[in-house]
Short mmCIF file of C-alpha atoms in Angstrom, two decimals:
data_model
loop_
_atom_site.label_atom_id
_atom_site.label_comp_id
_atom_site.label_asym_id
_atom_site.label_seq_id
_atom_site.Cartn_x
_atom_site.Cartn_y
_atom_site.Cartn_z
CA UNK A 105 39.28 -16.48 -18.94
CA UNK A 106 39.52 -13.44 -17.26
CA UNK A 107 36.06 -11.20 -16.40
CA UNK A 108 35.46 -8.21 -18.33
CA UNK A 109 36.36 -5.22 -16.34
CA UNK A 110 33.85 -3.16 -18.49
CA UNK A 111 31.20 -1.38 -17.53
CA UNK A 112 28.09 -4.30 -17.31
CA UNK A 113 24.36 -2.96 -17.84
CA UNK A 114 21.98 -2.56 -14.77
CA UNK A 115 19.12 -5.34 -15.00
CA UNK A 116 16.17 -3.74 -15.19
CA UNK A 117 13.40 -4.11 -12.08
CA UNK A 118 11.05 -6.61 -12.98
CA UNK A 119 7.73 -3.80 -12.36
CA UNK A 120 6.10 -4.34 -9.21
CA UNK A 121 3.20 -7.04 -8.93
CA UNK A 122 -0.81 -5.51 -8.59
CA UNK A 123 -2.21 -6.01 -5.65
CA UNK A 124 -4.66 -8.54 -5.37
CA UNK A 125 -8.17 -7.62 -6.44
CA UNK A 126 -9.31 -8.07 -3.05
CA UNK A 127 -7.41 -6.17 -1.03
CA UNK A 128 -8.98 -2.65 -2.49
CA UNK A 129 -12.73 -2.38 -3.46
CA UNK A 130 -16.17 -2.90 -1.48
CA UNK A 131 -15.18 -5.62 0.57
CA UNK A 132 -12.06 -4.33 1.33
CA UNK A 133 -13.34 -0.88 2.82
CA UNK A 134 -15.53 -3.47 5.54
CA UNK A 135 -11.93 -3.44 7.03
CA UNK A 136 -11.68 0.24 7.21
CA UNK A 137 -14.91 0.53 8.25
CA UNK A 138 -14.98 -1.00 11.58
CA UNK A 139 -12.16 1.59 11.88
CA UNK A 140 -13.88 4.34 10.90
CA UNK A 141 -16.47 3.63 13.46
CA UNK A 142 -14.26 2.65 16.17
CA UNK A 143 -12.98 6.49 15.49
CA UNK A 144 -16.37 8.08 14.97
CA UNK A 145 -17.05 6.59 18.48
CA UNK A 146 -13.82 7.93 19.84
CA UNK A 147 -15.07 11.26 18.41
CA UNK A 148 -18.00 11.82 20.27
CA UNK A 149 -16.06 10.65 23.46
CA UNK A 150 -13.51 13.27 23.06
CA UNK A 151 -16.02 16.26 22.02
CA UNK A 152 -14.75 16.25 18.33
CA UNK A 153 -17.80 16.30 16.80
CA UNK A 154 -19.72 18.87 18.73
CA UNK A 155 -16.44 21.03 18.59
CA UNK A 156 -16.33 20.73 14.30
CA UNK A 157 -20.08 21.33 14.04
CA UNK A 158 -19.94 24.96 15.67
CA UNK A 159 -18.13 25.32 12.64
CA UNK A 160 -14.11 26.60 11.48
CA UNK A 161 -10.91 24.17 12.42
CA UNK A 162 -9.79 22.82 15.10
CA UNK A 163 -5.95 21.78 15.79
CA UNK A 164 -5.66 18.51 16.52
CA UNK A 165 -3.13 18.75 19.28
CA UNK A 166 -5.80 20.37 21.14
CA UNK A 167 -7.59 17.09 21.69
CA UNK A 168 -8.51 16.25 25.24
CA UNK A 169 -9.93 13.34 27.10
CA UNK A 170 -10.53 14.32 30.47
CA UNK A 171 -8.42 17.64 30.20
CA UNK A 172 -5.66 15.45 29.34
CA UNK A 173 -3.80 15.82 25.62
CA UNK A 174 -3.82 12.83 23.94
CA UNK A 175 -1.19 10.91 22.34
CA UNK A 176 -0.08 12.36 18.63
CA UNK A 177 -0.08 9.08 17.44
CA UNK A 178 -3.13 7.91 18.40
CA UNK A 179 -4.88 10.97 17.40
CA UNK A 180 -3.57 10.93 14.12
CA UNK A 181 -4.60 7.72 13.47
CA UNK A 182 -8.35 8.30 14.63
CA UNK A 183 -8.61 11.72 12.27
CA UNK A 184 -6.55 9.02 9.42
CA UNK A 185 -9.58 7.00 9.79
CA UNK A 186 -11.82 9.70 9.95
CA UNK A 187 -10.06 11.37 6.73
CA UNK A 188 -10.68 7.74 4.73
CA UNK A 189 -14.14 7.98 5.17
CA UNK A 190 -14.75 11.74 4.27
CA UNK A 191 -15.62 12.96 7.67
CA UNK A 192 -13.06 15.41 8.30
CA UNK A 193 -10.04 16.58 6.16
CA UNK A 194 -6.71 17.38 7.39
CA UNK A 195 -4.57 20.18 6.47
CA UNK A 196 -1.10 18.97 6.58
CA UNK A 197 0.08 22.38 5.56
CA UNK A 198 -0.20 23.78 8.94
CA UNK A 199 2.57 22.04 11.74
CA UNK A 200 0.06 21.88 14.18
CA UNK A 201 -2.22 19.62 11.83
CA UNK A 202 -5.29 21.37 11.57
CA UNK A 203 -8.87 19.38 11.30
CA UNK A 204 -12.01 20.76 9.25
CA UNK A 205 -15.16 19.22 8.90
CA UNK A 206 -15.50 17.15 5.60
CA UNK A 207 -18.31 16.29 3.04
CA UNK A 208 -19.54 13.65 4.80
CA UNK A 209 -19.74 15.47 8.03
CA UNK A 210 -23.20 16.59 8.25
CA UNK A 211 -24.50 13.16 7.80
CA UNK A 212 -21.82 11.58 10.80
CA UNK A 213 -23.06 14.01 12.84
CA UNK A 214 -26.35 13.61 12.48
CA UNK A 215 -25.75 9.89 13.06
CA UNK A 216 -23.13 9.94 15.39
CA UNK A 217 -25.37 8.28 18.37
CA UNK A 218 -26.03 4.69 16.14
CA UNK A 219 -21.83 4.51 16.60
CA UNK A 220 -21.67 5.17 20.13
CA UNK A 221 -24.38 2.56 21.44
CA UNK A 222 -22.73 -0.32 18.31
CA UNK A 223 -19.03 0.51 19.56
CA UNK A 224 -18.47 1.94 23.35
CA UNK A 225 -21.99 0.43 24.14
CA UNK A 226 -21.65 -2.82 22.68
CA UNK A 227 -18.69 -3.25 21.45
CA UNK A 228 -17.94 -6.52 23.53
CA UNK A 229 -21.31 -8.22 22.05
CA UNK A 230 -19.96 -8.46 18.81
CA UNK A 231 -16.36 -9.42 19.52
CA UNK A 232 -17.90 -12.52 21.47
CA UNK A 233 -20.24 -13.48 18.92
CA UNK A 234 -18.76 -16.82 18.09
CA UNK A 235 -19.02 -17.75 21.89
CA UNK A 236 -22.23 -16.05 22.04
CA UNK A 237 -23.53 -17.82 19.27
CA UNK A 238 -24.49 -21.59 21.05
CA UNK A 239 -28.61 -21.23 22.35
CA UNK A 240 -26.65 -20.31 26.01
CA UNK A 241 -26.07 -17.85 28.50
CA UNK A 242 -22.68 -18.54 29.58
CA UNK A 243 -20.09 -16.14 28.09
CA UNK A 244 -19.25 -13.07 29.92
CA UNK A 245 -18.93 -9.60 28.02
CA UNK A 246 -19.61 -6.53 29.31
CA UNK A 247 -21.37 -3.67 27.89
CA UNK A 248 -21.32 0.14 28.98
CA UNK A 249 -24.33 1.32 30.12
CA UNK A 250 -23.51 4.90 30.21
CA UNK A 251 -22.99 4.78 26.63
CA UNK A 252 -26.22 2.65 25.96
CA UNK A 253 -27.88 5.82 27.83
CA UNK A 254 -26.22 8.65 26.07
CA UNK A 255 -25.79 7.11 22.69
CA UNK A 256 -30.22 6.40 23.17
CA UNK A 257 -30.22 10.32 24.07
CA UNK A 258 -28.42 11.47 21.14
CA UNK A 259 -30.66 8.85 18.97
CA UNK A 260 -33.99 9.70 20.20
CA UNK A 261 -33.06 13.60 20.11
CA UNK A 262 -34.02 13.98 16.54
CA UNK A 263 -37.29 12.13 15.99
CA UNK A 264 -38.67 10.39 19.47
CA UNK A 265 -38.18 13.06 22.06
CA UNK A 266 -39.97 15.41 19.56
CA UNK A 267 -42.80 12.82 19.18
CA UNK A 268 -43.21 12.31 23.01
CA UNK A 269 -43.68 16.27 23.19
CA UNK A 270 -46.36 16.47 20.37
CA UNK A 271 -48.28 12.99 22.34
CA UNK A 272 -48.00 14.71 25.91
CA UNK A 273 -49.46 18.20 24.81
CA UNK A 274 -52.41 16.10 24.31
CA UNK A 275 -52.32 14.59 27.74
CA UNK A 276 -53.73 16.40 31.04
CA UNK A 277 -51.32 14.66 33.46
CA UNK A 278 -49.56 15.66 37.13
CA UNK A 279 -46.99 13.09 37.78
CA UNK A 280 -44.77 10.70 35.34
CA UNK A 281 -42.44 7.94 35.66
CA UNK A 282 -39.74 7.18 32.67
CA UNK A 283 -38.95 3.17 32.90
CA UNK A 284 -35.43 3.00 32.31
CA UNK A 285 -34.57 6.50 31.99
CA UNK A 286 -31.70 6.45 31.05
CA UNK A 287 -29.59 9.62 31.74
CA UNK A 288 -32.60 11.56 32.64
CA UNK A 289 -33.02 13.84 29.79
CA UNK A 290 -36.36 13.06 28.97
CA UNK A 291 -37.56 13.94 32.27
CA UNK A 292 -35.81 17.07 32.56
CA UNK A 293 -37.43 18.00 29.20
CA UNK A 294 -40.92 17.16 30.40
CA UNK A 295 -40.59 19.17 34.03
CA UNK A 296 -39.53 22.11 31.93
CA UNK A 297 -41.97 22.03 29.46
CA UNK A 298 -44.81 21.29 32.46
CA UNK A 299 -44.00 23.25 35.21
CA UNK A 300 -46.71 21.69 37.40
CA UNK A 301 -45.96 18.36 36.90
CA UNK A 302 -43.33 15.58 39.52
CA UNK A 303 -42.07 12.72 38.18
CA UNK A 304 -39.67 9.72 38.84
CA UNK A 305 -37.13 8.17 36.70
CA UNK A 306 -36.19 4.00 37.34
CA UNK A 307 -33.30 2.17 36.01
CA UNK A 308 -31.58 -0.71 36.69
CA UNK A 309 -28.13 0.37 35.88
CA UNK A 310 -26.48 2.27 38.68
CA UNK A 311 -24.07 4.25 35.87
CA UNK A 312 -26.99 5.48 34.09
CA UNK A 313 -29.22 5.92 37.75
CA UNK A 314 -25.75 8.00 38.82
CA UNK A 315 -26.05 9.80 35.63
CA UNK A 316 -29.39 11.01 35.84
CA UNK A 317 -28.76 12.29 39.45
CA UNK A 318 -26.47 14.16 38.19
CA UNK A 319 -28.12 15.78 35.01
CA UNK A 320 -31.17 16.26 37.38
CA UNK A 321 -29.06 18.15 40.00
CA UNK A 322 -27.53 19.93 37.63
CA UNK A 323 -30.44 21.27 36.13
CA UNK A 324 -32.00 22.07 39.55
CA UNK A 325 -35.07 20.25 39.32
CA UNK A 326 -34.26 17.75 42.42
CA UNK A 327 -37.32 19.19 44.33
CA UNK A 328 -39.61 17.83 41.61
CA UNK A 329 -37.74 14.41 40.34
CA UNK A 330 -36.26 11.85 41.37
CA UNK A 331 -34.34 8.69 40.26
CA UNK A 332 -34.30 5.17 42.23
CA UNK A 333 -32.73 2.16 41.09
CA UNK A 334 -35.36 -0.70 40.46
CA UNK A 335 -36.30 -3.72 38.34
CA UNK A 336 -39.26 -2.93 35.80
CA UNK A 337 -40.03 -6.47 35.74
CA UNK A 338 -41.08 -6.59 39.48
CA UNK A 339 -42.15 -2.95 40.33
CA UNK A 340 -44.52 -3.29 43.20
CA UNK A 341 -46.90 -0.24 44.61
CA UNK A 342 -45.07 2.40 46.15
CA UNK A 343 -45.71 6.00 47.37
CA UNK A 344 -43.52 7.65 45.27
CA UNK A 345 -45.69 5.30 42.47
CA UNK A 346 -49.11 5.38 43.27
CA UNK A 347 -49.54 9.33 42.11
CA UNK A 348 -48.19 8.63 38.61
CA UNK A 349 -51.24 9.39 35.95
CA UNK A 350 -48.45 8.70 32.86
CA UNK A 351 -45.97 6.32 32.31
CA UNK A 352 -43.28 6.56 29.61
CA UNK A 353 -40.53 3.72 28.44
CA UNK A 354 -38.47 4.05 26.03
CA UNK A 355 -36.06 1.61 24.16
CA UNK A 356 -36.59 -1.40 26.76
CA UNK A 357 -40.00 -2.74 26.01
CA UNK A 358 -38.44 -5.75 24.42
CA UNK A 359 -36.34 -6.34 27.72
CA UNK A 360 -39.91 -7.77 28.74
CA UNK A 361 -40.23 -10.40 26.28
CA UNK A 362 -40.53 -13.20 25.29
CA UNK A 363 -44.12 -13.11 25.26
CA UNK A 364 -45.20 -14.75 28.49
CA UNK A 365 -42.74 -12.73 30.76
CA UNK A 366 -44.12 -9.86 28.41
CA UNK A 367 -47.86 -9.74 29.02
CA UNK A 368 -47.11 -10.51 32.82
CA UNK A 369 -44.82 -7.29 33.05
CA UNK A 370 -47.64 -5.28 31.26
CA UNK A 371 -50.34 -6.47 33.43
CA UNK A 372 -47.88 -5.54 36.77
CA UNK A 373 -47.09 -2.33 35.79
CA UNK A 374 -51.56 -1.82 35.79
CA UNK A 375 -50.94 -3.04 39.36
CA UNK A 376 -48.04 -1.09 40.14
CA UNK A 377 -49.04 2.41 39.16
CA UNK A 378 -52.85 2.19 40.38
CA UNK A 379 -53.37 5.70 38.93
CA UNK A 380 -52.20 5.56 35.53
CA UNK A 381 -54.20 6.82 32.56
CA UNK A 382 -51.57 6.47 29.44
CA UNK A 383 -48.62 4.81 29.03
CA UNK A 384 -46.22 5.59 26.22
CA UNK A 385 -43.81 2.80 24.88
CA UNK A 386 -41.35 3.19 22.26
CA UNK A 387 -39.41 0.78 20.94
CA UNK A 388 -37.59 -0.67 17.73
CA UNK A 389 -39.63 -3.60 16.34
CA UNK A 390 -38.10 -6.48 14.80
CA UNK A 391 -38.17 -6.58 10.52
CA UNK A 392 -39.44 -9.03 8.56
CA UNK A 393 -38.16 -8.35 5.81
CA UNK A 394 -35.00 -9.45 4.02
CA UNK A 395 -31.12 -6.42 4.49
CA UNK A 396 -30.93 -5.70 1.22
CA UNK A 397 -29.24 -2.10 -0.51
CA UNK A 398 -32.14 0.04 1.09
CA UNK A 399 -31.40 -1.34 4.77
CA UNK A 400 -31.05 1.44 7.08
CA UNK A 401 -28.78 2.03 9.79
CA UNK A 402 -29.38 0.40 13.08
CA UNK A 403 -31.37 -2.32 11.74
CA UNK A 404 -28.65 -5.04 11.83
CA UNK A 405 -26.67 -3.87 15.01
CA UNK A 406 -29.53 -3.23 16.89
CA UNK A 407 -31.12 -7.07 15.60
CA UNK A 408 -27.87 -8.62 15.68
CA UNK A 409 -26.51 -7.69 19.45
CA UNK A 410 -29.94 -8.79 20.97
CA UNK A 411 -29.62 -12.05 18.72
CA UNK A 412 -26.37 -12.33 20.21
CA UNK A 413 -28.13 -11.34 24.02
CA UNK A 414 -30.23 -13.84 23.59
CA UNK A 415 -32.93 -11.35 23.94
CA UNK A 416 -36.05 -11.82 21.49
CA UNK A 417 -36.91 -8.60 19.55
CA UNK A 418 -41.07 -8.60 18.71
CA UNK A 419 -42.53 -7.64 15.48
CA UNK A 420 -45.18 -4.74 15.92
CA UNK A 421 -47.52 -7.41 15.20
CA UNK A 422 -46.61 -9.28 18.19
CA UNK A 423 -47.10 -6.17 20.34
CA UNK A 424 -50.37 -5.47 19.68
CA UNK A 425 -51.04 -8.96 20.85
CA UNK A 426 -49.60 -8.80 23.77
CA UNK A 427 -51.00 -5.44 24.60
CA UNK A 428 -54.73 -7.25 24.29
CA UNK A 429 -53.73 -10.00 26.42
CA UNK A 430 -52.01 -7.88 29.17
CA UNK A 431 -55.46 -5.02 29.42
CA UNK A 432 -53.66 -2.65 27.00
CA UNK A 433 -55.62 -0.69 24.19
CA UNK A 434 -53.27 0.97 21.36
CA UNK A 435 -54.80 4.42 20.99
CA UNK A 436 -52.44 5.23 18.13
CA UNK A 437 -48.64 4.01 16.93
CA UNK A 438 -46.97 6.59 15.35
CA UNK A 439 -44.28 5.65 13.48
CA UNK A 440 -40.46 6.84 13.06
CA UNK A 441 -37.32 6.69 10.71
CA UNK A 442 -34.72 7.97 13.38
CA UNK A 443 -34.25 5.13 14.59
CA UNK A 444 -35.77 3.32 11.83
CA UNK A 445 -38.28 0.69 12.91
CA UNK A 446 -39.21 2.53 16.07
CA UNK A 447 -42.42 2.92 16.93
CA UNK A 448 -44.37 4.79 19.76
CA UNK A 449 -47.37 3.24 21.05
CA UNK A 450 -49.53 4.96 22.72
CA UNK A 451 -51.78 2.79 25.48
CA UNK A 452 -54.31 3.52 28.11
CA UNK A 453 -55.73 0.04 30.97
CA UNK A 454 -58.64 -1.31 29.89
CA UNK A 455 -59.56 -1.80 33.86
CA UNK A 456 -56.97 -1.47 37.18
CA UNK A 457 -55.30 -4.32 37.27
CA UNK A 458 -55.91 -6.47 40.50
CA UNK A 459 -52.34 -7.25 42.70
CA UNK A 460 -53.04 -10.74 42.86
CA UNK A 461 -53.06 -11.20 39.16
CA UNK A 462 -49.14 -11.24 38.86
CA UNK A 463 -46.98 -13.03 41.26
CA UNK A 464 -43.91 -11.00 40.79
CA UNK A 465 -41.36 -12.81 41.97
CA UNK A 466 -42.06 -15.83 40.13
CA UNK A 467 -41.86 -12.91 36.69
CA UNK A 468 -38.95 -11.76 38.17
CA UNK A 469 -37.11 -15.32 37.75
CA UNK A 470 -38.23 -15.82 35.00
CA UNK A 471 -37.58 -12.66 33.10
CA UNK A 472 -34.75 -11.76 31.35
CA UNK A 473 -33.01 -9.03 33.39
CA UNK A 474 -33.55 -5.00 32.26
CA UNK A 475 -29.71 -4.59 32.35
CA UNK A 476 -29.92 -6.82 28.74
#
């Protein structure tokens, strides 16, 4: 039998299968997430955000990194990412691919720093985690001070460093050292706002000590501060020390724990700066509570790398005790919500500390290193 040479119908497509449940919905968007924050990090890097919050467009083929264009691709897929989660929008209409600020803008920007110090900071400290996890310090990762130091600028900028200016008009003081200063900027802020007063900044990390030079240069106030490399957990009385009437430390307190390396640092720095009225430490404490919907940002990154460091993270609770133990009265402890947790605690000696109380190289050893 021969085939019919008629016309035959066209089968019809079977309709195309829905995609799992899973792959669209809240879970789903933790994928896009982590690349939405990999990009908001990117962002600040490349001078995105500060460039979108002065307001109008912005092509995008006028992204630089260094003076240098980037790549079309790769910028397209950042602002992609940055499009998903409301950031920016993109205006397709123009060739050149012009970039706006989006409804969800405001709030990135005002929160940009929390995704600089959890990605370029500490990215590394998450992607280890699984060889991190074992009670060990064995796995190498790296993370980028620099961007610990500027991402704890742009953080502190909104709440802290106005805090510390309200606590220090209080204060009658001549000279101040910042412990772990970071890129400087607190001490610039202080010289200017105190034109009688010297100070000294001390870091551990020669990118952020480099960094501070430099802001400190550029500002021109290299006649009245300085910046030395140095180990908080040994300091030992020096000239450019002994002068200092107020201390300040920000974000590193809970470098000095656990508690016995703690109390021993507390009672050294007495020792160390034989002049010193006030001290003022602020750091993040640890919760006690349980992440639930109200968890704010910060909490879990900043809990979860130094779980990951190995580094404990007191309650404020634990503070105060080590405070009494070390010669430490709490004046005050004022409170903040950017970065949530933080608190500043504001401490005067109960009596000079003798040298002889703290043998500091035996702290040293047994310390976990500033850098962490």
């Amino acid at each position: 039998m021969c085939a019919s040479l008629s016309p035959q119908p066209v089968p019809t497509a079977a309709p195309a299968a829905a995609p799992p449940s899973a792959t669209i919905g809240p879970v789903a968007d933790l994928f896009s997430s982590y690349v939405a924050a990999s990009a908001i990090s990117a962002a600040v890097e490349l001078g995105l955000f500060d460039t979108l919050a002065d307001g109008g467009t912005h092509p995008a083929d006028d992204l630089r990194r260094g003076g240098e264009p980037l790549s079309p691709w790769v910028a397209r897929a950042l602002l992609n990412a940055l499009a998903w989660a409301g950031i920016v929008e993109l205006d397709t209409s123009d060739p050149a691919l012009l970039v706006r600020p989006g409804p969800r803008f405001a709030d990135a920007y005002e929160l940009r720093g929390y995704f600089y110090w959890l990605v370029r900071g500490n990215g590394e400290v998450f992607t280890y985690a699984a060889d991190l996890a074992p009670d060990r310090d064995e796995v190498s990762y790296h993370r980028d001070m620099r961007a610990v130091a500027l991402s704890s600028r742009i953080i502190g900028n909104r709440e802290v460093e106005p805090l510390f200016d309200r606590v220090l008009a209080g204060l009658e003081f001549t000279r101040v050292a910042d412990l772990g200063c970071g890129s400087g900027g607190r001490l610039v802020r202080i010289m200017k706002r105190n034109p009688g007063v010297t100070g000294v900044g001390i870091d551990l990390a020669p990118a952020s000590v480099e960094l501070a030079g430099q802001v400190i240069t550029a500002e021109g106030l290299a006649d009245r501060l300085s910046v030395r490399q140095g180990d908080v957990h040994r300091l030992t009385p020096a000239d450019d020390l002994s002068d200092v009437d107020v201390v300040t430390c920000v974000f590193m307190g809970h470098d000095f724990w656990p508690r016995e390396s703690c109390v021993r640092v507390l009672t050294n720095l007495r020792t160390a700066f034989p002049n010193l009225r006030t001290m003022l430490l602020c750091d993040v404490v640890r919760s006690e509570d349980t992440p639930g919907p109200d968890t704010p940002i910060f909490r879990l990154g900043f809990e979860g790398a130094h779980a990951l460091m190995h580094t404990y993270l007191p309650t404020e609770a634990e503070w105060g005790e080590a405070f009494a133990e070390a010669g430490w009265t709490p004046l005050a402890a004022h409170h903040t919500t950017s970065p949530p947790g933080g608190v500043l605690f504001e401490l005067v000696p109960v009596a000079p500390a003798r040298a002889a109380s703290v043998d500091v190289a035996r702290a040293a050893a047994e310390t976990v290193s500033a850098a962490r």
